[in-house]
Structures are given as C-alpha cells and as structure tokens.
Amino acid sequence: MTDTSRTESGWRRFWNRGGWWKAALVAGVYLGLYLGTGWLIGTLFGSQIDKKDILATVQSVFFGIALAIIVGSVLLIVFGASLGWLRELFGRQPIRGRGWMWIAPAIVLVAAVLRILGTDYSRYNVGVLVMVYVTGLFVGFAEELLTRGFAVDLLRRGGYSERVVMLLSSLIFALLHATNVLSGQPIMTVAVTMAFTFVFGVAMYLTLRVTGSLIWPMLLHAVTDPSTILASGGVDSATTTVSPLAGLAGISTYIYLAITIVAIFAVRGRVRPRELQPVAPLPA
C-alpha cells in the first residue's frame, strides 16, 4: 500500500513540474499508441476498410478512422485521471482572453458552416454522414484534449509565457500530422497540412483563451474535420469539384495565417507554474 502511494505520488510529481519536453513526450507516446492501434485494427479488420474510398461504407469509416481515435480518447482520459487533472483541464481557464481573440472562433465557425452548406451530400449515404460526424466528435475531443489540454497545461506548468505556450502547443499539433506521410501521402500534401494545422492550432488556442473552456475548441474542431472531409471527399485530400461555398471557406486559411501573425505580437501574459493562476488581472 505504501509503495503504491509513493509510486502514484512520484508519477504525479513528475508531470506536475511540466516542461516543453514533457508536452512533446505525451504527444509522442499518444501518437505511437494511436498508430499502433491503427495498425492492429488494420490487421484485424482490414477487410472492412475500403482503401480506395474510405468514405464508401459505414464500416470503412468506423474501422478506418473512428476506432483508433476512440481508443486514443479513452487513453487520454485514463492518463488525465491518473494525474487528477481532468477537473482542471475541463474547468475554467486560469488566464483571460481579450476581445480581439473572438475573431478566431468566429472564422472557424463560419468556414465550417460554408463547407457544410457547400457539400454534395448525394455522394454519401446517411449512415456514412452520421459516422463521419460521430468520428469528428472524437477527433475534436482527443486532439484538443492532447494539445490545448495536456500540452498547454504542461507548458504553463513549465513556466513559459502564453506566447510560447501558444506557439509550442500549435507546433506539437502540426507535427502530429507529419505521420500522414506514412499513409503514402505526397510530402508536399503533408507539408501543406502541417502548415494549416499550425495556424489552425493558433486559432484553437485563441478560442481556448477567449471562451475560457476547453469544450469550445473541442466542439469547433469536431465540426471542422467532418465538414472538411465531406466537402473534399477524403481525409486530408482535395477534390476537383469544390462548390463555390466550400471554395469560399478555403479563404479561412489565409485569415488563420493573418491571425497567427497578429497573435505572435499581441498574446501576452503568463500563468504561474503549479498554481496555474494569472500573473496579471488583464493579460492581453
């Protein structure tokens, strides 16, 4: 009993100190487990996955995309529970945002709505549509819990300024998508995806700050991925028959870039390590 208590105390003490490399470690371990789970699913249920069109059937979407991210979500919850961080992660943010930050969630929402309205739904059956959006809920939950949850928290515990927290957590988010090259995607496509996910990550960080809750980045992320997948016809891919509305949504990428540039200079403030309380009452 005593040994177990000491082990748990040491485990929590290790993570409570925070640091950039611990944020990277969590992301790396998660990514390894996610890829390993995907490989195992492919080995056991590969016949259910349509490799030419992963959106062809409900089973293909579930086994090809959803199941691995569902397992990843469970693992993240278990990890958070082992640290006793879940209430903190899903509670009120310890540092306040500023009014200009509302631009980020507004653009994310508008872009998602444009893609939803501009998608050719005749290409998909109802079951696939439902499964894609259910998958999106888990993608938003897992990726935001990992990057805007654990990564941001560990960076703050490491004593970094909010500007650095924003940039490093967004970089970790972008690097997670580098593994797309393992699925055979062209390097240029992967590079573009990583660039987009970096600036999108900044938008999600600003959403976290201005809403004060991790739930809102999760929900916006949860609607962004499915709407993008359905509008483009695949995961991190593009279609040659983009509707005008979906094409208009593409402008959001440039707006995210502009927001990122502004945020690099405008985001300030720092959260005290461990206590996770704002240093100043009105940080920018």
Short mmCIF file of C-alpha atoms in Angstrom, two decimals:
data_model
loop_
_atom_site.label_atom_id
_atom_site.label_comp_id
_atom_site.label_asym_id
_atom_site.label_seq_id
_atom_site.Cartn_x
_atom_site.Cartn_y
_atom_site.Cartn_z
CA MET A 1 0.00 0.00 0.00
CA THR A 2 2.83 2.39 0.91
CA ASP A 3 4.78 1.53 -2.24
CA THR A 4 1.74 2.20 -4.41
CA SER A 5 1.19 5.58 -2.78
CA ARG A 6 4.81 6.53 -3.33
CA THR A 7 4.64 5.44 -6.96
CA GLU A 8 1.49 7.48 -7.58
CA SER A 9 2.97 10.47 -5.78
CA GLY A 10 6.13 10.27 -7.86
CA TRP A 11 4.10 9.87 -11.05
CA ARG A 12 2.04 12.97 -10.35
CA ARG A 13 5.02 14.93 -9.08
CA PHE A 14 6.90 14.21 -12.32
CA TRP A 15 4.12 15.58 -14.53
CA ASN A 16 3.17 18.43 -12.22
CA ARG A 17 6.55 20.06 -12.87
CA GLY A 18 5.65 20.47 -16.53
CA GLY A 19 8.04 21.45 -19.31
CA TRP A 20 8.15 21.51 -23.11
CA TRP A 21 9.75 18.10 -23.44
CA LYS A 22 7.04 16.53 -21.30
CA ALA A 23 4.40 18.05 -23.57
CA ALA A 24 6.27 16.58 -26.53
CA LEU A 25 6.61 13.27 -24.71
CA VAL A 26 2.87 12.99 -24.08
CA ALA A 27 2.17 13.78 -27.73
CA GLY A 28 4.80 11.32 -28.93
CA VAL A 29 3.57 8.47 -26.75
CA TYR A 30 -0.03 9.17 -27.73
CA LEU A 31 0.92 9.22 -31.40
CA GLY A 32 2.79 5.93 -31.08
CA LEU A 33 -0.16 4.28 -29.36
CA TYR A 34 -2.56 5.75 -31.92
CA LEU A 35 -0.51 4.45 -34.85
CA GLY A 36 -0.07 1.09 -33.16
CA THR A 37 -3.81 0.85 -32.60
CA GLY A 38 -4.44 1.77 -36.22
CA TRP A 39 -2.03 -0.96 -37.37
CA LEU A 40 -3.75 -3.53 -35.15
CA ILE A 41 -7.18 -2.51 -36.41
CA GLY A 42 -5.96 -2.72 -39.98
CA THR A 43 -4.57 -6.19 -39.34
CA LEU A 44 -7.74 -7.50 -37.70
CA PHE A 45 -10.39 -5.64 -39.67
CA GLY A 46 -8.63 -4.66 -42.87
CA SER A 47 -11.30 -6.34 -44.98
CA GLN A 48 -13.84 -3.83 -43.64
CA ILE A 49 -11.83 -0.83 -44.83
CA ASP A 50 -12.17 0.42 -48.41
CA LYS A 51 -8.63 1.58 -49.14
CA LYS A 52 -9.67 3.26 -52.39
CA ASP A 53 -12.53 5.22 -50.80
CA ILE A 54 -12.53 5.19 -47.02
CA LEU A 55 -15.88 7.01 -47.05
CA ALA A 56 -17.57 4.28 -49.08
CA THR A 57 -19.28 2.49 -46.18
CA VAL A 58 -20.07 2.98 -42.51
CA GLN A 59 -17.77 0.07 -41.62
CA SER A 60 -14.93 1.61 -43.61
CA VAL A 61 -15.23 4.92 -41.76
CA PHE A 62 -15.54 3.23 -38.37
CA PHE A 63 -12.60 0.85 -38.71
CA GLY A 64 -10.52 3.10 -40.96
CA ILE A 65 -10.82 6.35 -38.98
CA ALA A 66 -13.06 6.26 -35.93
CA LEU A 67 -11.98 3.27 -33.85
CA ALA A 68 -8.34 4.31 -33.39
CA ILE A 69 -9.31 7.82 -32.29
CA ILE A 70 -11.94 6.41 -29.91
CA VAL A 71 -9.26 4.24 -28.29
CA GLY A 72 -6.98 7.28 -28.16
CA SER A 73 -9.69 9.30 -26.42
CA VAL A 74 -10.06 6.63 -23.75
CA LEU A 75 -6.30 6.51 -23.20
CA LEU A 76 -6.15 10.28 -22.75
CA ILE A 77 -8.96 10.18 -20.20
CA VAL A 78 -7.17 7.42 -18.29
CA PHE A 79 -3.94 9.44 -18.34
CA GLY A 80 -5.71 12.58 -17.13
CA ALA A 81 -7.46 10.66 -14.38
CA SER A 82 -4.17 9.15 -13.22
CA LEU A 83 -2.83 12.68 -12.73
CA GLY A 84 -6.01 14.05 -11.19
CA TRP A 85 -6.10 16.77 -13.87
CA LEU A 86 -9.47 16.19 -15.53
CA ARG A 87 -11.38 18.71 -13.44
CA GLU A 88 -8.68 21.31 -14.04
CA LEU A 89 -8.46 20.63 -17.78
CA PHE A 90 -12.21 20.91 -18.27
CA GLY A 91 -12.64 23.72 -15.76
CA ARG A 92 -12.35 27.46 -16.23
CA GLN A 93 -9.11 28.64 -17.82
CA PRO A 94 -6.71 30.32 -15.38
CA ILE A 95 -5.98 33.23 -17.72
CA ARG A 96 -8.42 35.50 -19.50
CA GLY A 97 -8.61 36.29 -23.20
CA ARG A 98 -9.18 39.64 -24.91
CA GLY A 99 -11.99 40.74 -27.20
CA TRP A 100 -9.99 40.56 -30.43
CA MET A 101 -9.50 36.83 -29.89
CA TRP A 102 -13.18 36.22 -30.73
CA ILE A 103 -12.18 36.58 -34.38
CA ALA A 104 -10.62 33.10 -34.27
CA PRO A 105 -13.67 31.02 -33.24
CA ALA A 106 -15.90 33.17 -35.45
CA ILE A 107 -13.83 32.40 -38.56
CA VAL A 108 -13.64 28.69 -37.69
CA LEU A 109 -17.41 28.53 -37.31
CA VAL A 110 -18.15 30.47 -40.50
CA ALA A 111 -15.75 28.29 -42.51
CA ALA A 112 -17.36 25.12 -41.16
CA VAL A 113 -20.86 26.38 -41.99
CA LEU A 114 -19.79 27.27 -45.54
CA ARG A 115 -18.37 23.78 -46.04
CA ILE A 116 -21.50 22.17 -44.60
CA LEU A 117 -23.72 24.19 -46.95
CA GLY A 118 -21.41 23.59 -49.91
CA THR A 119 -21.03 19.81 -49.60
CA ASP A 120 -22.51 17.50 -52.24
CA TYR A 121 -24.31 15.08 -49.93
CA SER A 122 -25.55 12.92 -52.81
CA ARG A 123 -22.12 11.28 -52.79
CA TYR A 124 -22.69 9.73 -49.35
CA ASN A 125 -25.33 7.59 -47.70
CA VAL A 126 -26.91 8.71 -44.44
CA GLY A 127 -25.02 6.16 -42.35
CA VAL A 128 -21.66 7.42 -43.61
CA LEU A 129 -22.62 11.03 -42.89
CA VAL A 130 -23.61 10.18 -39.32
CA MET A 131 -20.46 8.12 -38.75
CA VAL A 132 -18.21 10.87 -40.11
CA TYR A 133 -19.69 13.42 -37.70
CA VAL A 134 -19.55 10.99 -34.79
CA THR A 135 -15.90 10.43 -35.67
CA GLY A 136 -15.44 14.19 -35.72
CA LEU A 137 -16.64 14.43 -32.14
CA PHE A 138 -13.91 12.03 -31.02
CA VAL A 139 -11.27 13.74 -33.18
CA GLY A 140 -12.14 17.10 -31.66
CA PHE A 141 -12.17 15.63 -28.17
CA ALA A 142 -8.88 13.72 -28.45
CA GLU A 143 -6.78 16.22 -30.39
CA GLU A 144 -7.89 19.21 -28.34
CA LEU A 145 -7.50 17.36 -25.03
CA LEU A 146 -3.99 16.40 -26.11
CA THR A 147 -2.80 19.74 -27.49
CA ARG A 148 -4.92 22.52 -25.96
CA GLY A 149 -5.37 20.43 -22.83
CA PHE A 150 -2.31 18.47 -21.76
CA ALA A 151 0.27 20.29 -23.89
CA VAL A 152 -0.92 23.77 -22.89
CA ASP A 153 -1.12 22.75 -19.23
CA LEU A 154 2.36 21.18 -19.20
CA LEU A 155 3.85 24.23 -20.91
CA ARG A 156 2.22 26.54 -18.39
CA ARG A 157 3.49 24.38 -15.55
CA GLY A 158 6.94 24.73 -17.10
CA GLY A 159 6.70 28.50 -16.59
CA TYR A 160 6.52 29.56 -20.24
CA SER A 161 4.82 32.76 -21.38
CA GLU A 162 1.45 32.44 -23.10
CA ARG A 163 3.03 33.40 -26.42
CA VAL A 164 5.41 30.45 -26.16
CA VAL A 165 2.60 28.20 -24.92
CA MET A 166 0.55 29.14 -27.98
CA LEU A 167 3.37 28.55 -30.45
CA LEU A 168 4.73 25.31 -28.97
CA SER A 169 1.32 23.70 -28.49
CA SER A 170 0.43 24.61 -32.09
CA LEU A 171 3.75 23.20 -33.29
CA ILE A 172 3.07 19.93 -31.47
CA PHE A 173 -0.37 19.85 -33.08
CA ALA A 174 1.17 20.35 -36.52
CA LEU A 175 3.87 17.72 -36.00
CA LEU A 176 1.22 15.13 -35.13
CA HIS A 177 0.11 15.31 -38.75
CA ALA A 178 3.60 14.64 -40.13
CA THR A 179 2.83 10.93 -39.84
CA ASN A 180 0.37 11.30 -42.74
CA VAL A 181 3.38 10.60 -44.93
CA LEU A 182 3.31 7.02 -43.61
CA SER A 183 -0.04 6.50 -45.32
CA GLY A 184 1.51 7.30 -48.68
CA GLN A 185 0.52 10.95 -48.98
CA PRO A 186 2.88 13.13 -51.04
CA ILE A 187 5.35 15.09 -48.93
CA MET A 188 4.05 18.39 -50.29
CA THR A 189 0.50 17.50 -49.27
CA VAL A 190 1.72 16.62 -45.79
CA ALA A 191 3.70 19.88 -45.58
CA VAL A 192 0.63 21.92 -46.54
CA THR A 193 -1.45 20.00 -43.98
CA MET A 194 1.12 20.72 -41.27
CA ALA A 195 1.21 24.42 -42.14
CA PHE A 196 -2.57 24.58 -41.97
CA THR A 197 -2.76 22.68 -38.69
CA PHE A 198 -0.23 25.06 -37.14
CA VAL A 199 -2.25 28.20 -37.89
CA PHE A 200 -5.48 26.36 -37.08
CA GLY A 201 -3.89 25.35 -33.79
CA VAL A 202 -3.27 29.01 -33.01
CA ALA A 203 -6.95 29.70 -33.72
CA MET A 204 -7.91 26.91 -31.33
CA TYR A 205 -5.59 28.29 -28.64
CA LEU A 206 -7.22 31.71 -29.00
CA THR A 207 -10.62 30.04 -28.77
CA LEU A 208 -9.49 28.35 -25.56
CA ARG A 209 -8.38 31.69 -24.13
CA VAL A 210 -11.38 33.79 -25.10
CA THR A 211 -14.08 31.24 -24.22
CA GLY A 212 -12.30 30.16 -21.06
CA SER A 213 -13.12 26.49 -21.63
CA LEU A 214 -11.58 23.52 -23.45
CA ILE A 215 -15.07 22.42 -24.52
CA TRP A 216 -15.39 25.11 -27.20
CA PRO A 217 -12.18 24.28 -29.11
CA MET A 218 -13.29 20.64 -28.96
CA LEU A 219 -16.69 21.44 -30.47
CA LEU A 220 -15.32 23.71 -33.20
CA HIS A 221 -12.65 21.15 -34.06
CA ALA A 222 -15.34 18.45 -34.04
CA VAL A 223 -17.31 20.23 -36.76
CA THR A 224 -14.28 21.40 -38.75
CA ASP A 225 -12.81 17.99 -39.57
CA PRO A 226 -16.03 16.25 -40.72
CA SER A 227 -17.14 19.23 -42.80
CA THR A 228 -13.70 19.36 -44.43
CA ILE A 229 -13.60 15.61 -45.07
CA LEU A 230 -17.07 15.56 -46.64
CA ALA A 231 -16.51 18.71 -48.70
CA SER A 232 -13.16 17.46 -50.06
CA GLY A 233 -14.12 13.82 -50.42
CA GLY A 234 -11.46 12.34 -48.17
CA VAL A 235 -9.11 12.71 -45.22
CA ASP A 236 -6.53 15.46 -45.84
CA SER A 237 -7.31 15.34 -49.55
CA ALA A 238 -8.83 17.59 -52.16
CA THR A 239 -11.48 17.27 -54.84
CA THR A 240 -11.55 18.93 -58.25
CA THR A 241 -15.28 19.70 -57.93
CA VAL A 242 -15.38 22.08 -54.99
CA SER A 243 -18.60 24.08 -54.67
CA PRO A 244 -18.39 27.89 -54.55
CA LEU A 245 -19.32 27.91 -50.85
CA ALA A 246 -16.72 25.29 -49.95
CA GLY A 247 -14.19 27.18 -52.04
CA LEU A 248 -15.02 30.37 -50.16
CA ALA A 249 -14.35 28.54 -46.90
CA GLY A 250 -10.79 27.99 -48.14
CA ILE A 251 -10.11 31.69 -47.63
CA SER A 252 -10.20 30.98 -43.90
CA THR A 253 -6.70 29.50 -44.17
CA TYR A 254 -5.28 32.91 -45.07
CA ILE A 255 -7.26 34.53 -42.27
CA TYR A 256 -5.82 31.99 -39.81
CA LEU A 257 -2.36 32.95 -41.05
CA ALA A 258 -3.10 36.65 -40.51
CA ILE A 259 -4.49 35.91 -37.04
CA THR A 260 -1.35 33.92 -36.23
CA ILE A 261 0.89 36.83 -37.18
CA VAL A 262 -1.16 39.21 -35.04
CA ALA A 263 -1.21 36.74 -32.13
CA ILE A 264 2.58 36.39 -32.14
CA PHE A 265 2.81 40.08 -31.22
CA ALA A 266 -0.43 40.53 -29.27
CA VAL A 267 -0.62 37.49 -26.99
CA ARG A 268 0.93 38.20 -23.62
CA GLY A 269 0.62 37.02 -20.05
CA ARG A 270 1.90 34.11 -18.04
CA VAL A 271 0.35 31.54 -15.74
CA ARG A 272 2.23 30.73 -12.56
CA PRO A 273 3.55 27.15 -12.57
CA ARG A 274 1.71 24.69 -10.35
CA GLU A 275 -0.77 27.24 -9.01
CA LEU A 276 -1.94 27.95 -12.58
CA GLN A 277 -3.15 31.42 -11.65
CA PRO A 278 -2.82 34.51 -13.87
CA VAL A 279 0.03 36.84 -13.05
CA ALA A 280 -1.81 39.93 -14.26
CA PRO A 281 -5.55 40.57 -13.96
CA LEU A 282 -5.97 41.57 -17.61
CA PRO A 283 -3.34 39.84 -19.77
CA ALA A 284 -3.53 40.51 -23.48
#
